[in-house]
Coordinates of C-alpha atoms in Angstrom, one line a residue:
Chain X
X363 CA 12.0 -53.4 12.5
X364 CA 13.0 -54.5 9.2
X365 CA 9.8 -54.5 7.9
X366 CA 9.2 -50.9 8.9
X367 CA 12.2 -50.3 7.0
X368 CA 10.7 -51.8 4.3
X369 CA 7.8 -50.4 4.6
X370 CA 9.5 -47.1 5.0
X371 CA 11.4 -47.5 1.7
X372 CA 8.5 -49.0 -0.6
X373 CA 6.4 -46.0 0.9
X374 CA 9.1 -43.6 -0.3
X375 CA 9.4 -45.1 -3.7
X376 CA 5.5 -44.7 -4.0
X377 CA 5.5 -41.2 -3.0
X378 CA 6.0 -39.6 -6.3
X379 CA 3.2 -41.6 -7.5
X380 CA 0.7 -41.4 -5.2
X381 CA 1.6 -38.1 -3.4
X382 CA -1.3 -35.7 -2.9
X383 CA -0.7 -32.0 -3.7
X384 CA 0.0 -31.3 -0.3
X385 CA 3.2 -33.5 -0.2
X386 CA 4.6 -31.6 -3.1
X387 CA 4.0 -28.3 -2.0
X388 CA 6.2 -26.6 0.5
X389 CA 5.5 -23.1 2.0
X390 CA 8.1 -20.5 3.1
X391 CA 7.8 -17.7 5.2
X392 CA 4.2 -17.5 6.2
X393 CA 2.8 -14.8 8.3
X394 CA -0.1 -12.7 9.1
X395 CA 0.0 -9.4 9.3
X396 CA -1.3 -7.9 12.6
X397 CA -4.2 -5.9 12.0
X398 CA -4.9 -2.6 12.9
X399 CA -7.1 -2.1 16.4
X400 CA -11.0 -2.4 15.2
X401 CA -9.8 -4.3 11.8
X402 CA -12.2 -6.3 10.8
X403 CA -9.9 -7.9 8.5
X404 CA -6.4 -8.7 7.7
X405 CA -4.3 -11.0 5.3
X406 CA -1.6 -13.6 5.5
X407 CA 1.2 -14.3 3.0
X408 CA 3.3 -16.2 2.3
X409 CA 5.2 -18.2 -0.6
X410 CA 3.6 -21.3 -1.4
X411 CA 6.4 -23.9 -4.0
X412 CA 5.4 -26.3 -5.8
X413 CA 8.3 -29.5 -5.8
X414 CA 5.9 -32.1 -7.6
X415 CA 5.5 -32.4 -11.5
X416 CA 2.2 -31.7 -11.8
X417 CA 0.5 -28.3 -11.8
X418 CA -1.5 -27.6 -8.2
X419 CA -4.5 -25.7 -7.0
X420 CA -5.2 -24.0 -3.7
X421 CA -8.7 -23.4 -3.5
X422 CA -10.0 -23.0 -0.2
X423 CA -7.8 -21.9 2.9
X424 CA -9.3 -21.8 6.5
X425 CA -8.7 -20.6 10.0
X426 CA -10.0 -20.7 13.4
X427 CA -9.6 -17.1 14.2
X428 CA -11.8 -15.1 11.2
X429 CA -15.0 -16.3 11.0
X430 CA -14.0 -16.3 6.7
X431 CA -11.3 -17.0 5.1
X432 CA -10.9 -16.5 1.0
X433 CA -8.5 -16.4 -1.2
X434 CA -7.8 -12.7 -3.0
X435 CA -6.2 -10.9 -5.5
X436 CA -5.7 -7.1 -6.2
X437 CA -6.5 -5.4 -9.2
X438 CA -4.7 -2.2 -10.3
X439 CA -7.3 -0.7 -12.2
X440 CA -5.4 3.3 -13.1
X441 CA -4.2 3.6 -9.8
X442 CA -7.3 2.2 -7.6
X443 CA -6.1 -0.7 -6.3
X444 CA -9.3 -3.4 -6.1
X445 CA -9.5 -6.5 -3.5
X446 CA -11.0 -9.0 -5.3
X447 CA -11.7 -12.7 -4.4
X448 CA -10.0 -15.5 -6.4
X449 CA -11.6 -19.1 -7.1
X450 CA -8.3 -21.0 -7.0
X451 CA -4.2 -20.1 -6.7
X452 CA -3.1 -22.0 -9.4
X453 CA 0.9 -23.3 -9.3
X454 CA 2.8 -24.6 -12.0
X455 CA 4.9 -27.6 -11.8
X456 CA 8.3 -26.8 -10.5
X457 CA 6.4 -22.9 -9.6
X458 CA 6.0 -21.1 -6.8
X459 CA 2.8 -18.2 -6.2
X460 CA 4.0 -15.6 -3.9
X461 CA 1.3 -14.6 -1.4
X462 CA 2.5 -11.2 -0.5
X463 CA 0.5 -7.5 0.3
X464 CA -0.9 -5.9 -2.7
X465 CA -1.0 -9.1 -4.4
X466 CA -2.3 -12.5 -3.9
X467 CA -3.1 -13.1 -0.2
X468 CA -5.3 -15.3 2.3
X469 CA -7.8 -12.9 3.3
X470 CA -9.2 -13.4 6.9
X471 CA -12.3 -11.7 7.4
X472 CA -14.4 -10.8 11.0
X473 CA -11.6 -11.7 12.9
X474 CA -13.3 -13.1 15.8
X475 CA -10.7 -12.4 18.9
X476 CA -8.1 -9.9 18.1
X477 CA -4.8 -11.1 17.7
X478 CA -1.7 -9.5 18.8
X479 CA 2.3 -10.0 17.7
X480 CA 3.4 -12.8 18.1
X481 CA 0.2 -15.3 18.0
X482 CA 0.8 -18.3 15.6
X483 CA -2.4 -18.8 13.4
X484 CA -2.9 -22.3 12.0
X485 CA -3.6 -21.8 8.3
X486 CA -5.4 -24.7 6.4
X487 CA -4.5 -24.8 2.7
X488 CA -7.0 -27.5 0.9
X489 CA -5.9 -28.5 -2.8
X490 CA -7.6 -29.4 -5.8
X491 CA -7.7 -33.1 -4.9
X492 CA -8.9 -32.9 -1.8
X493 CA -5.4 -33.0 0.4
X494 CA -4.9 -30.3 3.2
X495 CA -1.6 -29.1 4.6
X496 CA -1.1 -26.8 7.7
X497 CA 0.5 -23.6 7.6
X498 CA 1.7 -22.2 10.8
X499 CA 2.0 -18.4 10.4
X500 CA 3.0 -16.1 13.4
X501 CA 1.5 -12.5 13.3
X502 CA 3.8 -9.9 12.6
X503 CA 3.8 -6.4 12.8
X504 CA 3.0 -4.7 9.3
X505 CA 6.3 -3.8 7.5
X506 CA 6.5 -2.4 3.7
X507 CA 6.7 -5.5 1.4
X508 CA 8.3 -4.1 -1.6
X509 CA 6.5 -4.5 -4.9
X510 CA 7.7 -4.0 -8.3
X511 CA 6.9 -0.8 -10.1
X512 CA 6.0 0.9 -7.5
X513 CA 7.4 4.1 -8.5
X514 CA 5.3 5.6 -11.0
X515 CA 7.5 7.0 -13.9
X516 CA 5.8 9.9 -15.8
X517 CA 7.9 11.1 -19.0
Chain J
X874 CA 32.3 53.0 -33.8
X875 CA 33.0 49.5 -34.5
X876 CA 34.2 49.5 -31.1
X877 CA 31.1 50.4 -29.6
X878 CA 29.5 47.5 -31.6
X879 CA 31.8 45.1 -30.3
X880 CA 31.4 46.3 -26.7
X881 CA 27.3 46.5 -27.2
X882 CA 27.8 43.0 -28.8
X883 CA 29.7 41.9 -25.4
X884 CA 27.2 43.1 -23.1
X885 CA 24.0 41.8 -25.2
X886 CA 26.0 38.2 -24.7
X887 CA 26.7 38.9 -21.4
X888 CA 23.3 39.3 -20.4
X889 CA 22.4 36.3 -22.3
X890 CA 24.7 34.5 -20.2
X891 CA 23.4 35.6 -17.0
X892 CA 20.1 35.6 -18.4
X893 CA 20.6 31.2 -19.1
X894 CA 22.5 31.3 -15.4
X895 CA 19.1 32.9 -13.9
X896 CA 16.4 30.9 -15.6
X897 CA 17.4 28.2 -17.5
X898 CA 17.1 25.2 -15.2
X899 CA 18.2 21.7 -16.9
X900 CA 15.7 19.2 -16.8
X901 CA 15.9 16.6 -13.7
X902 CA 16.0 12.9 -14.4
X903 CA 13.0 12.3 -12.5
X904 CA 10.2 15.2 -13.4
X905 CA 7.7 16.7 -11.5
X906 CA 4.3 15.3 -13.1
X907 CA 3.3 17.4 -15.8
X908 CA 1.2 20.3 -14.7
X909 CA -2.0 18.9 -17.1
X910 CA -2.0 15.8 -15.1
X911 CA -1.6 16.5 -11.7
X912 CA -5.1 17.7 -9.9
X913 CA -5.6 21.1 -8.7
X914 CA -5.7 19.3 -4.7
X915 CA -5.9 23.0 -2.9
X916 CA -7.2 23.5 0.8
X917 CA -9.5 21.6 3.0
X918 CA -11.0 21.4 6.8
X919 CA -12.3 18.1 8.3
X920 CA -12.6 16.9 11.4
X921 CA -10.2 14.6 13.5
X922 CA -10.8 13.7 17.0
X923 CA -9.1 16.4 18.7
X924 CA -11.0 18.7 16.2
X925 CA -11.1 20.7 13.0
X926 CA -7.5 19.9 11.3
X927 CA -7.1 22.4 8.1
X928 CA -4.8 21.6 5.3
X929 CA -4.1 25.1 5.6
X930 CA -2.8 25.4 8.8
X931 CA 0.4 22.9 7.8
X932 CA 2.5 25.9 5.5
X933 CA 5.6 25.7 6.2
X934 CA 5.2 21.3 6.3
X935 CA 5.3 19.2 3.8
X936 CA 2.1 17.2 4.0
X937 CA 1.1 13.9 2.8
X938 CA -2.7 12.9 2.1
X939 CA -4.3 9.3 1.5
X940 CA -7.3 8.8 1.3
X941 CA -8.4 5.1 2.4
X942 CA -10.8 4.0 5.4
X943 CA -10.6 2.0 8.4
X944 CA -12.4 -1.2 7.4
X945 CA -9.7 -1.5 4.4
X946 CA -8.3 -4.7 4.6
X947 CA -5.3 -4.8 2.8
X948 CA -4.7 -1.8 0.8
X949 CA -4.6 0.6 2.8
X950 CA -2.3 -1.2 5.7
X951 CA 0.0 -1.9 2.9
X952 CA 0.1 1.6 1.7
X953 CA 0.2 2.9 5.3
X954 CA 3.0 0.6 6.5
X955 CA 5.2 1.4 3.6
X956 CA 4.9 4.9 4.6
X957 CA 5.0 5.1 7.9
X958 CA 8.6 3.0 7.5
X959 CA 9.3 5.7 5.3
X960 CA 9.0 8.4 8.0
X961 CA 10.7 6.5 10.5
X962 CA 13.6 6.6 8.6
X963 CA 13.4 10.4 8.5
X964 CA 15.8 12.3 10.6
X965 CA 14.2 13.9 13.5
X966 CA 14.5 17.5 12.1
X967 CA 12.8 16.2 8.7
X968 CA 10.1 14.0 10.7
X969 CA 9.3 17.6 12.2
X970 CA 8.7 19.4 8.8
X971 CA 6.6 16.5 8.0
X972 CA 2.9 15.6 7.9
X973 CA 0.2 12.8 7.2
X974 CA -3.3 13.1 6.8
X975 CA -5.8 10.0 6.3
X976 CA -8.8 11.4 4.8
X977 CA -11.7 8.8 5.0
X978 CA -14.0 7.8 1.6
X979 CA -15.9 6.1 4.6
X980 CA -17.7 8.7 6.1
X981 CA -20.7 6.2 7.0
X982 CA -18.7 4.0 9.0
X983 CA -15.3 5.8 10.0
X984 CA -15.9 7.8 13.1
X985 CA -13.0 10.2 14.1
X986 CA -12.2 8.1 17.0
X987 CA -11.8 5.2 15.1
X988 CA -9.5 7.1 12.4
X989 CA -7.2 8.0 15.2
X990 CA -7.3 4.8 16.8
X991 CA -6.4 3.1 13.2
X992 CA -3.7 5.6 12.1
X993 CA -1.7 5.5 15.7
X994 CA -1.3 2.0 14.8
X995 CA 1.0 2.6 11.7
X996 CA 2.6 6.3 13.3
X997 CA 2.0 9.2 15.3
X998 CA 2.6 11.7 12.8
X999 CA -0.5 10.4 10.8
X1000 CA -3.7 12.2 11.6
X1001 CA -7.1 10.7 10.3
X1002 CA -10.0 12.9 9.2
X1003 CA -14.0 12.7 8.2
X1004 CA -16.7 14.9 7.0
X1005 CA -20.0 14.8 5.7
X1006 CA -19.7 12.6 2.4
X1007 CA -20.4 15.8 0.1
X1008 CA -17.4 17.5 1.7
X1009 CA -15.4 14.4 1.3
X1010 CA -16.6 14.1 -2.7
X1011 CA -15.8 17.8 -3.4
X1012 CA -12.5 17.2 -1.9
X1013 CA -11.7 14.1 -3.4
X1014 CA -12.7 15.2 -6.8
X1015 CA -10.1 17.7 -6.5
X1016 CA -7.2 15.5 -5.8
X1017 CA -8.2 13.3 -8.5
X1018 CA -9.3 10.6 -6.3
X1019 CA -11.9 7.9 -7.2
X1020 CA -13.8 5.5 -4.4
X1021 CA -17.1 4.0 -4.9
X1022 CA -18.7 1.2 -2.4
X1023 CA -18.8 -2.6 -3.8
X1024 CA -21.3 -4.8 -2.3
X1025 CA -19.2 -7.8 -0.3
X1026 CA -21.1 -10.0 1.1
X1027 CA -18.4 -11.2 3.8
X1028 CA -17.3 -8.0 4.0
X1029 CA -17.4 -6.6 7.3
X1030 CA -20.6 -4.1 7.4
X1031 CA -21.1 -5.7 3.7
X1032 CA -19.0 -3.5 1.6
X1033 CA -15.3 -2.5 0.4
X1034 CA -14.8 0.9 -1.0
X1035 CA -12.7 0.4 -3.8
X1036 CA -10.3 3.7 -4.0
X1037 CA -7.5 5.5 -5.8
X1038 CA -4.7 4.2 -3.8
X1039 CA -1.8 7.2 -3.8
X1040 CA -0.1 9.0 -2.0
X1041 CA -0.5 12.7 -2.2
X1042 CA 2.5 15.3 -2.0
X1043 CA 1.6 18.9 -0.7
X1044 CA 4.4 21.1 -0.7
X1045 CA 5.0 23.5 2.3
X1046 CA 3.4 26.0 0.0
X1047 CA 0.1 24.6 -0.1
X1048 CA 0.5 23.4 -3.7
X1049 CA -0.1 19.8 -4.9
X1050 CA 3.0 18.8 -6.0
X1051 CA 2.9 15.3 -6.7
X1052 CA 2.2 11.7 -5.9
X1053 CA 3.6 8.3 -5.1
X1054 CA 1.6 5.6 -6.0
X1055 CA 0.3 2.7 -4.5
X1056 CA 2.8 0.7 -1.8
X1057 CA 5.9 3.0 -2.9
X1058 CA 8.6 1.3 -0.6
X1059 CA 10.0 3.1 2.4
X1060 CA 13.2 3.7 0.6
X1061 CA 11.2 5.6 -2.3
X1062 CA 9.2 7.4 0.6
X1063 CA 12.3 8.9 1.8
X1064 CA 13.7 10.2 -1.4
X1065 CA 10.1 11.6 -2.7
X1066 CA 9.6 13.2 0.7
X1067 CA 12.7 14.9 0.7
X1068 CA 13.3 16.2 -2.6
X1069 CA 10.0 18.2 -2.0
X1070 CA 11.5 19.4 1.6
X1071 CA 14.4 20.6 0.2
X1072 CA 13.4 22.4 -2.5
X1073 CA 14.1 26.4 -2.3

């Protein structure tokens, strides 16, 4: 028993040295957004923090329910808004990247069964060295995520 | 004599007066977009699948256009939930005045059944429409719109259709009156939607 305390303790004390990425990174309010009937595709979001000193990378994501899974940006190129995929999601020591519609997202595409409210879809995130942490997101209906400057202001 | 001045004087400035009163309108905060930049939009008929749905037959409704297509994968759910939030917060009387249409720029793949099976999903007042992909182009060009197909290969059916993302305003007169652009919050919705319901 005392030994597993000690254990405990020296493992703690070693953690912000040897912690992977995934030990410093802590997600918030992850979802999916329930797709459309006949979708072939939909996204998830969610805010991914970054606790550790060191900058991180997501650059891979996976999911048993699409058959692929990619990370994506959007592009506002004069009003047509372009879905492009990223290589990486890259956050800053201390930073956060905000996964949210019309911006960053996990893209799951040819969603194998369709999924309805309230399913929980286990979300993989895989980091630039090689550690993995599991996302749980529960798929919600779609509701407006506000962006900034969304209004378009023509004087 | 100089009497008749004076009183000719007084009416010249009172029909100045009433003259401002009648046609000088101050300038709203938020203007209309300026006529050069808007597109000329105007009438169209396409086909939904419970038939032929004319632009034309909505006077007297304010109608909303977007143009997007089913396989869209995020855009167009984003734009569409915004909106459709936007009309549920619209009183019952307004929701009736009110109108969507989802014109497809993906007349290979978007079948009128599947329109109105994808646009029931975000709200019954949305109707989706197809045509032959001339009629959709002549349209499109138009309202200003821009789509062309991008090869994906793990897109579903192997391409997106990259698109002009807003939200088209047709007044109850027909005309094009403005537009919102891309994920306008519900909030935004409302206001936009009922400035142009409420104007005289």
């Amino acid at each position: 028993m005392k030994q597993l305390s000690l254990l405990a303790a020296s493992l703690m004390f070693s953690a912000g040295v040897l912690a992977g990425a995934a030990d410093n990174v802590s997600v918030q309010d992850p979802y999916v957004r329930l797709a459309p009937p006949n979708a072939p595709a939909t996204g998830a979001f969610m805010v991914i923090k970054n606790n550790g000193d060191k900058d991180v990378k997501v650059v891979k994501a996976d999911n048993p329910v699409s058959k692929v899974t990619e990370l994506h940006t959007h592009i506002n190129d004069g009003g047509v808004m372009k879905m492009r995929p990223v290589p990486s999601i890259d956050i800053k020591a201390k930073g956060e990247a905000v996964l949210k519609p019309g911006s960053l997202h996990v893209m799951m595409i040819d969603i194998k069964t369709p999924m309805k409210e309230g399913d929980v879809v286990p979300i993989t995130l895989s980091f630039d060295d090689g550690s993995t942490k599991q996302v749980d997101a529960k798929v919600v209906r779609p509701m407006a995520a506000p962006m900034p400057a969304a209004m378009e202001h023509k004087h | 004599m100089v009497e008749r001045i004076l009183i000719f004087v007084a009416g010249l400035l009172a029909a100045a007066i009433v003259g401002v009163a009648l046609f000088w309108q101050p300038e709203m905060p938020e203007r209309p977009l300026p006529k050069a930049v808007i597109a000329a939009g105007g009438d169209f008929t396409l086909q939904s699948a419970s038939g032929p749905v004319a632009l034309q037959n909505y006077r007297g409704k304010l109608v909303l256009v977007y143009f997007g297509y089913t396989f869209c994968p995020d855009i167009c759910p984003t734009s569409l939930a915004a909106t459709a939030e936007g009309l549920k917060q619209l009183t019952p009387e307004e929701l009736a005045r009110v109108a969507m249409i989802f014109v497809s720029v993906d007349p290979k793949r978007d079948t009128p059944a599947r329109l109105a099976e994808y646009v029931d999903f975000f709200h019954p007042a949305i109707v989706g429409v197809t045509g032959t992909p001339e009629n959709i182009a002549e349209i499109a060009k138009r309202y200003g719109v821009f789509y062309a197909e991008q090869k994906v290969e793990t897109a579903g059916g192997g391409y997106v259709v990259d698109h002009s993302a807003d939200t088209f305003i047709v007044a109850p007169d027909g005309q094009l009156v403005g537009k919102m652009a891309h994920a306008t919050p519900p909030d935004q919705v409302v206001v936009a939607i009922r400035k142009y319901l409420n104007q005289p």
